[in-house]
Amino acid sequence: MTIPSTGQPLVSIGVPVFNGENYVEQALGSVLAQTMGDFEIVVSDNASTDRTSMICQDLAATDRRIRYYRNERNLGAGANYNLAFAKSRGTYFKWLAHDDRIKPGYLAATVATLDQAPDAVLCNTVVDYINGQGEHIAFYDSGLSGADHPRPSHRFATMILMSHSCVDFFGLCRRATLVDSMLHGPFHGADRAFLAQMALRGRLLQVKEPLVEMREHDQRYTRAKQDAKGRAAWHDAAKAKARSLPTWRLYREYVDLVAKERLAPAERTACRLALLRWWIVNWNSIRASVDIGALAWPRLPHHAEMVKIRLFGKAPGHF
């Protein structure tokens, strides 16, 4: 039986998990080891079939700050991420993947940074990439500091035109900014759309010290799900057999955000000009074409990516 926590915490950490017995204890332990203790951990278990439930409930029984919830069936990653947020209560919120870790000073540093910048909505740090055994691979600066700018159009253009691996989806956010946001959409690329929306709503800040550890391993989503249908099903279990055009869906989300978010006319126009440029950067036109081909050949995106890597190398933030 989970012992409930009391009071409203300053920070909520949402941990969505499915069959995470390999790393979830390390992820939760990294939060419990924070130098700032005013937090809660909300574990949303997506109907795991391994020892995840036992591990999480055992930890929850020893610390009131951990609250464990289990879905009756697998809802897909998007819905499960959003449930973790819905059940949280903190002034600040952060998602933590079950296979990642945060270093002891992460919350203290990111909370202090946001406290000092009322117009900022998200803060993350440089990433320390680790392997399956927890050994250091490389440091990665996503370029998030480029979105620390007073103009929404500049921030938006930075996030949609810059090549980055979306690690900042897992940054610390103001809860008030998230309440009516898209959160984790049910499609491949939803993390990019989320960051674009946050950029339209406020400054995005970066702590240059590497205080988050992201794990590269064979079962990571981007490694385990190589075909279009598999990626669609991972995000939304109800769409396991559905056809998808993720690049086109992402662009439509960008267009809708620019139309619906509160922007001055000149800023809205500048964002739309950035959307025109989007087609000629980062292989986006080719990706859109590959999406169409994947309707007949689901593994085409994987093969296209392998060809690109052989010819031009891996994109920044991919190891």
PDB file of C-alpha atoms in Angstrom, residues 140-147 156-165 168 192 281-282:
ATOM      1  CA  TYR A 140      25.426  17.327 -25.228  1.00  0.00           C
ATOM      2  CA  ASP A 141      24.445  21.001 -25.372  1.00  0.00           C
ATOM      3  CA  SER A 142      21.094  21.158 -27.165  1.00  0.00           C
ATOM      4  CA  GLY A 143      21.389  24.864 -27.937  1.00  0.00           C
ATOM      5  CA  LEU A 144      18.402  25.658 -25.730  1.00  0.00           C
ATOM      6  CA  SER A 145      19.990  28.948 -24.685  1.00  0.00           C
ATOM      7  CA  GLY A 146      19.229  30.188 -28.210  1.00  0.00           C
ATOM      8  CA  ALA A 147      15.576  30.352 -27.139  1.00  0.00           C
ATOM      9  CA  PHE A 156       9.913  29.640 -32.040  1.00  0.00           C
ATOM     10  CA  ALA A 157      12.259  29.795 -35.023  1.00  0.00           C
ATOM     11  CA  THR A 158      15.128  28.546 -32.871  1.00  0.00           C
ATOM     12  CA  MET A 159      13.188  25.491 -31.726  1.00  0.00           C
ATOM     13  CA  ILE A 160      11.774  24.460 -35.101  1.00  0.00           C
ATOM     14  CA  LEU A 161      14.764  25.268 -37.344  1.00  0.00           C
ATOM     15  CA  MET A 162      17.652  24.145 -35.141  1.00  0.00           C
ATOM     16  CA  SER A 163      18.781  20.526 -35.287  1.00  0.00           C
ATOM     17  CA  HIS A 164      18.415  19.136 -31.763  1.00  0.00           C
ATOM     18  CA  SER A 165      17.393  15.864 -30.124  1.00  0.00           C
ATOM     19  CA  ASP A 168      14.634  19.617 -23.316  1.00  0.00           C
ATOM     20  CA  ARG A 192       9.162  18.983 -30.873  1.00  0.00           C
ATOM     21  CA  VAL A 281      16.239  22.767 -43.281  1.00  0.00           C
ATOM     22  CA  ASN A 282      17.073  19.535 -41.456  1.00  0.00           C
TER      23      ASN A 282
END
